[in-house]
Coordinates of C-alpha atoms in Angstrom, one line a residue:
M4 CA -17.6 13.4 11.4
D5 CA -16.9 16.7 10.6
V6 CA -14.1 18.2 10.5
S7 CA -12.9 21.8 10.3
T8 CA -10.5 23.2 8.4
G9 CA -8.4 24.0 11.0
V10 CA -7.3 20.3 11.8
W11 CA -7.1 19.7 7.7
V12 CA -4.3 22.3 7.7
V13 CA -3.1 21.6 11.1
T14 CA -3.2 17.2 10.3
L15 CA -1.3 18.5 6.6
V16 CA 1.1 19.9 8.0
V17 CA 2.1 17.5 10.8
L18 CA 1.8 14.9 8.8
G19 CA 4.1 17.3 6.3
A20 CA 7.0 17.9 9.1
V21 CA 7.6 14.3 9.6
L22 CA 8.0 12.8 5.6
A23 CA 10.2 16.0 5.6
V24 CA 12.4 14.6 8.5
D25 CA 12.5 12.1 6.5
L26 CA 12.9 13.0 3.2
L27 CA 16.5 15.5 4.5
I28 CA 17.9 12.2 7.1
I29 CA 17.9 10.0 3.0
G30 CA 18.8 13.7 1.6
R31 CA 21.9 14.0 3.9
R32 CA 23.1 10.5 3.8
P33 CA 22.0 7.8 1.1
H34 CA 22.6 4.3 2.9
E35 CA 21.2 0.7 3.4
P36 CA 19.4 1.0 7.1
S37 CA 20.6 -1.5 9.9
I38 CA 17.6 -3.5 12.0
K39 CA 17.9 -1.2 14.8
E40 CA 17.7 2.3 12.8
S41 CA 14.4 0.4 10.4
S42 CA 13.0 -1.3 14.1
I43 CA 13.2 2.4 15.5
W44 CA 11.4 3.9 13.1
V45 CA 9.0 1.5 12.7
S46 CA 8.2 1.0 15.7
F47 CA 7.6 4.4 15.9
Y48 CA 5.5 5.3 12.7
V49 CA 3.1 2.8 14.3
A50 CA 3.0 4.3 17.8
L51 CA 2.0 6.7 15.7
A52 CA -0.7 5.4 13.8
L53 CA -2.1 4.2 17.4
L54 CA -1.3 7.5 19.3
F55 CA -3.4 8.8 16.5
G56 CA -6.5 6.7 16.7
V57 CA -6.6 6.9 20.2
G58 CA -6.7 10.8 19.6
V59 CA -9.4 10.5 16.8
W60 CA -11.3 8.0 19.5
V61 CA -11.5 10.7 22.2
T62 CA -13.1 13.4 19.9
T63 CA -15.0 11.5 18.2
G64 CA -16.0 8.4 20.2
G65 CA -14.8 4.6 20.0
T66 CA -16.5 3.9 16.6
I67 CA -15.0 6.1 14.2
A68 CA -11.6 5.7 15.9
G69 CA -12.9 1.9 15.0
E70 CA -12.9 3.1 11.4
F71 CA -8.9 4.6 11.1
Y72 CA -7.7 1.3 13.0
A73 CA -9.4 -1.1 10.5
G74 CA -8.7 1.1 7.2
W75 CA -5.1 1.7 9.5
L76 CA -4.8 -2.3 9.1
T77 CA -6.4 -2.2 6.0
E78 CA -4.0 -0.1 4.0
Y79 CA -0.5 -1.7 6.0
S80 CA -1.4 -4.8 4.9
L81 CA -1.7 -3.6 1.8
S82 CA 1.3 -1.9 1.5
V83 CA 3.5 -5.3 2.9
D84 CA 2.2 -6.9 -0.1
N85 CA 3.4 -4.2 -2.1
L86 CA 7.1 -4.5 -1.1
F87 CA 7.2 -7.9 -2.9
V88 CA 7.0 -6.5 -6.1
F89 CA 9.3 -2.9 -5.2
V90 CA 11.1 -6.5 -3.7
I91 CA 10.9 -7.7 -7.8
I92 CA 11.7 -4.4 -9.4
M93 CA 14.8 -3.5 -7.3
S94 CA 16.6 -7.2 -8.3
R95 CA 14.7 -6.5 -12.1
F96 CA 16.8 -3.1 -12.4
A97 CA 19.9 -4.5 -10.0
V98 CA 19.5 -1.6 -7.8
P99 CA 22.0 -0.6 -5.3
R100 CA 20.8 -1.3 -1.6
K101 CA 22.8 2.4 -0.8
F102 CA 19.6 3.8 -3.3
Q103 CA 17.3 1.7 -2.1
Q104 CA 16.3 3.9 0.6
E105 CA 15.5 7.5 -1.7
V106 CA 14.4 4.8 -4.4
L107 CA 11.1 3.6 -1.5
L108 CA 10.7 7.8 -0.1
I109 CA 10.8 9.1 -3.8
G110 CA 8.3 5.9 -4.2
I111 CA 6.2 6.9 -1.5
I112 CA 5.9 10.1 -1.6
L113 CA 4.3 9.3 -5.1
A114 CA 1.9 6.9 -3.7
L115 CA 0.5 9.7 -1.1
V116 CA 0.2 11.6 -4.3
M117 CA -1.6 9.4 -6.4
R118 CA -4.1 8.1 -3.4
G119 CA -4.8 12.0 -2.7
G120 CA -6.4 12.2 -6.2
F121 CA -7.6 8.8 -6.0
I122 CA -9.3 9.9 -2.3
A123 CA -10.6 13.2 -3.7
A124 CA -12.2 11.5 -6.7
G125 CA -13.9 8.7 -5.0
A126 CA -14.7 10.7 -1.9
A127 CA -16.7 13.4 -4.3
L128 CA -18.3 10.3 -6.1
I129 CA -20.0 8.7 -3.8
S130 CA -21.5 12.1 -1.9
Q131 CA -23.2 12.5 -5.7
F132 CA -23.9 8.7 -6.8
A133 CA -24.5 6.3 -4.0
W134 CA -24.3 3.8 -6.7
V135 CA -20.7 3.8 -6.3
F136 CA -20.5 1.4 -4.0
Y137 CA -21.8 -1.0 -6.0
I138 CA -19.0 -0.3 -8.3
F139 CA -16.3 -0.9 -5.3
G140 CA -17.7 -4.3 -4.0
A141 CA -18.2 -6.0 -7.7
F142 CA -14.5 -4.2 -8.4
L143 CA -13.1 -5.6 -4.4
I144 CA -14.3 -9.0 -5.1
Y145 CA -13.4 -9.2 -8.5
T146 CA -9.7 -8.1 -7.2
A147 CA -9.5 -10.6 -4.4
I148 CA -11.3 -14.1 -6.4
N149 CA -7.7 -12.8 -9.0
L150 CA -5.2 -12.6 -5.7
A151 CA -6.6 -16.0 -4.7
R152 CA -6.1 -17.8 -8.3
E153 CA -3.5 -16.2 -8.9
G154 CA -1.5 -15.5 -5.4
E155 CA 2.1 -13.4 -5.2
M156 CA 4.4 -12.0 -8.2
D157 CA 7.8 -13.4 -8.7
A158 CA 10.1 -12.0 -10.5
E159 CA 8.6 -14.7 -13.3
D160 CA 5.3 -13.2 -13.5
Y161 CA 7.3 -9.7 -13.4
K162 CA 7.0 -7.5 -17.2
E163 CA 7.5 -4.3 -17.5
N164 CA 5.2 -2.4 -18.7
V165 CA 4.3 -0.1 -21.5
V166 CA 5.7 2.8 -19.9
I167 CA 9.3 1.6 -19.0
R168 CA 9.2 0.4 -23.1
Y169 CA 8.6 3.6 -23.9
A170 CA 10.8 5.3 -22.2
R171 CA 14.1 3.2 -23.4
R172 CA 13.2 3.7 -26.2
A173 CA 12.8 7.3 -26.1
L174 CA 15.6 8.0 -24.1
R175 CA 19.2 7.7 -23.5
V176 CA 20.0 6.1 -20.5
S177 CA 23.2 5.5 -19.2
N178 CA 24.2 1.6 -17.9
D179 CA 25.1 2.4 -14.2
Y180 CA 23.6 4.4 -11.0
G181 CA 26.9 6.5 -10.4
T182 CA 26.3 8.9 -7.8
G183 CA 22.2 8.0 -7.2
R184 CA 21.2 11.1 -9.3
F185 CA 18.7 10.5 -12.5
T186 CA 21.5 11.8 -14.9
T187 CA 24.6 11.6 -15.1
T188 CA 27.8 12.4 -17.9
N189 CA 29.3 9.5 -20.5
S190 CA 32.7 9.4 -21.4
A191 CA 31.9 11.7 -24.0
G192 CA 30.6 14.3 -22.1
R193 CA 26.8 13.2 -23.4
R194 CA 24.2 14.0 -20.3
M195 CA 22.5 10.6 -19.8
F196 CA 19.6 9.6 -17.9
T197 CA 20.4 6.9 -15.3
P198 CA 18.9 3.3 -14.6
L199 CA 16.7 4.9 -11.6
L200 CA 14.7 7.2 -13.7
L201 CA 13.1 3.6 -15.2
V202 CA 13.1 2.0 -11.7
M203 CA 11.1 5.6 -10.6
I204 CA 8.4 5.4 -13.7
A205 CA 7.7 1.1 -12.6
I206 CA 7.6 2.1 -8.9
G207 CA 5.0 4.7 -9.9
T208 CA 3.3 3.4 -12.3
T209 CA 3.2 0.4 -9.8
D210 CA 1.7 2.5 -7.2
L211 CA -1.4 4.1 -8.7
I212 CA -2.4 0.2 -9.4
F213 CA -2.4 -0.6 -6.1
A214 CA -4.1 2.9 -5.6
L215 CA -6.8 1.4 -7.6
D216 CA -7.4 -1.7 -5.0
S217 CA -6.5 0.2 -1.8
I218 CA -8.7 3.2 -2.4
P219 CA -12.1 1.1 -3.2
A220 CA -11.0 -1.3 0.3
I221 CA -10.8 1.7 2.2
F222 CA -13.9 3.6 1.4
G223 CA -15.3 -0.2 2.6
I224 CA -14.7 0.6 5.9
T225 CA -15.2 4.3 5.8
D226 CA -16.7 7.0 3.5
E227 CA -15.2 9.6 6.3
P228 CA -12.5 11.1 3.6
Y229 CA -10.3 12.5 6.3
L230 CA -10.4 8.9 8.1
V231 CA -9.4 7.4 4.4
F232 CA -6.7 10.3 3.8
T233 CA -5.2 9.3 7.5
A234 CA -5.3 5.7 7.4
N235 CA -3.4 5.8 3.6
V236 CA -0.9 8.5 5.3
F237 CA 0.1 6.3 8.1
A238 CA 0.4 2.6 6.1
L239 CA 2.9 4.5 3.8
M240 CA 5.0 6.4 6.7
G241 CA 7.8 3.6 7.8
L242 CA 7.6 1.6 4.7
R243 CA 10.3 2.3 3.3
Q244 CA 12.7 1.0 7.3
L245 CA 9.5 -2.0 6.8
Y246 CA 11.3 -2.4 3.9
F247 CA 14.6 -3.1 5.1
L248 CA 13.1 -4.5 8.4
L249 CA 11.7 -7.7 6.7
G250 CA 14.4 -8.4 4.6
G251 CA 14.0 -12.3 3.8
L252 CA 11.1 -12.5 5.9
L253 CA 8.2 -11.5 2.7
E254 CA 9.9 -14.3 1.4
R255 CA 8.4 -16.2 3.6
L256 CA 4.3 -14.7 4.5
V257 CA 3.2 -17.0 1.5
Y258 CA -0.4 -16.5 2.7
L259 CA -0.2 -12.6 2.8
S260 CA -2.0 -12.6 -0.3
L261 CA -4.0 -15.4 0.3
G262 CA -4.8 -13.1 3.7
L263 CA -5.3 -10.4 1.5
S264 CA -8.0 -11.6 -0.9
V265 CA -9.7 -12.8 1.9
I266 CA -10.5 -9.3 3.5
L267 CA -10.6 -7.9 0.2
G268 CA -13.3 -10.1 -0.7
F269 CA -15.0 -9.3 3.3
I270 CA -15.1 -5.5 2.5
G271 CA -16.7 -5.8 -1.1
V272 CA -19.3 -7.9 0.1
K273 CA -19.7 -5.4 3.3
L274 CA -20.0 -2.7 0.5
V275 CA -22.2 -4.4 -1.7
L276 CA -24.7 -5.4 1.0
E277 CA -24.5 -1.7 2.4
A278 CA -25.2 0.0 -1.4
L279 CA -28.3 -2.5 -0.9
A280 CA -29.2 -1.6 2.1
D281 CA -29.3 2.2 1.0
N282 CA -30.4 1.1 -2.2
N283 CA -32.4 3.9 -4.5
V284 CA -31.3 2.5 -7.3
P285 CA -34.4 2.5 -9.7
F286 CA -33.9 -0.9 -10.9
I287 CA -32.8 -3.0 -7.9
N288 CA -35.9 -3.2 -5.7
G289 CA -37.9 -0.8 -7.9
G290 CA -34.8 2.7 -6.1
E291 CA -36.1 0.9 -2.5
H292 CA -34.0 -0.1 0.5
V293 CA -33.4 -4.0 0.5
G294 CA -34.8 -4.6 3.6
W295 CA -32.7 -7.9 4.3
A296 CA -29.5 -6.2 4.0
P297 CA -27.6 -5.4 6.8
H298 CA -24.8 -3.3 8.5
I299 CA -22.0 -4.7 9.3
P300 CA -20.5 -3.3 12.4
I301 CA -17.5 -1.6 13.0
W302 CA -16.1 -3.9 15.3
L303 CA -17.2 -6.8 13.0
S304 CA -15.2 -5.4 10.2
L305 CA -12.1 -4.8 12.8
T306 CA -12.5 -8.4 14.2
V307 CA -12.1 -10.2 10.5
I308 CA -9.1 -7.7 9.6
I309 CA -7.2 -8.7 12.9
G310 CA -8.3 -12.3 12.4
T311 CA -7.8 -13.0 8.9
L312 CA -4.0 -11.0 9.5
V313 CA -2.8 -13.3 12.3
I314 CA -4.4 -16.8 10.9
A315 CA -2.2 -15.8 7.4
T316 CA 1.3 -14.7 9.3
V317 CA 1.3 -17.6 11.9
A318 CA 0.2 -20.0 8.9
S319 CA 3.3 -18.6 6.8
L320 CA 6.0 -18.8 9.0
V321 CA 4.7 -22.9 10.2
K322 CA 4.9 -23.8 6.9
S323 CA 8.1 -21.5 5.5
S324 CA 9.7 -23.0 9.0
R325 CA 8.2 -26.7 7.6
D326 CA 10.0 -26.2 4.2
S327 CA 12.7 -25.6 5.3
K328 CA 13.8 -28.3 8.0
K329 CA 11.9 -30.6 5.0
E330 CA 14.8 -28.5 3.3
L331 CA 17.9 -29.4 5.5
V332 CA 16.6 -33.3 5.6
S333 CA 16.7 -33.5 2.4
A334 CA 20.7 -32.0 2.5
D335 CA 21.7 -34.4 4.5
H336 CA 20.5 -37.4 2.7

């Protein structure tokens, strides 16, 4: 896939403009969005991603478009999983609902910047060292196993990292959020930081950790930097509104982490197999390609990703519904 500088520039300008509009809306009127407002925005961003995929299909063919859709679905599902941690952070720091939109948007922008850096570094490494796929694959398999064992993080599991603890000690932080800015003035007239700064540090460091999972996952589907970047951007767009739209539904997706572990494990195995098929590492098979290792087609990857997400979602909702009925029966008795 040969992407010209002009296409890159147009893509960045258009996506930047969409994010700017989103930012202006929040800047003018911080509020908790309604279900209707959130639904409209989420639908808009999903439709935008689908249309972009159609454009890729028309200009480059179905295989490349399939890579975009598979990458976007993987990153989107990982982003939804990230919302669980965002909910815990918001709850732990008692962020007022009207300020949560701004926190989420800044967090998403930070995630875009961090992932952009990782994408550039990953693309550079892959172009120079084919053995990086072995490392990416092993890391994803390791992550999948841990995710399957530990499940979703809950409030008891969350611990403030060293950066947040240092910020608490080194900075003067007030007890309230004031008007929702990063600084405020106390009764003695001294300038202090609000807890919003600590929240942003927590979101930013969390984004950094999540990027370590998501970037190898997307490179396991496509090694085209343009598709990797756009899939990540579209996956993060609308995440703020999705946070308010899903609300309590997040707690009902009890099997999402298990589904994601299957997806990450599949992509990890796919990476290792493709690395073996294209092997040039001297101490593996004498530096020769491994003939039995297959290249997994994109249609199979897309089928596994969609099928796993559907099964995990349906099974989660069924289990949550049964648990709710059991609780009602117990309450009646």
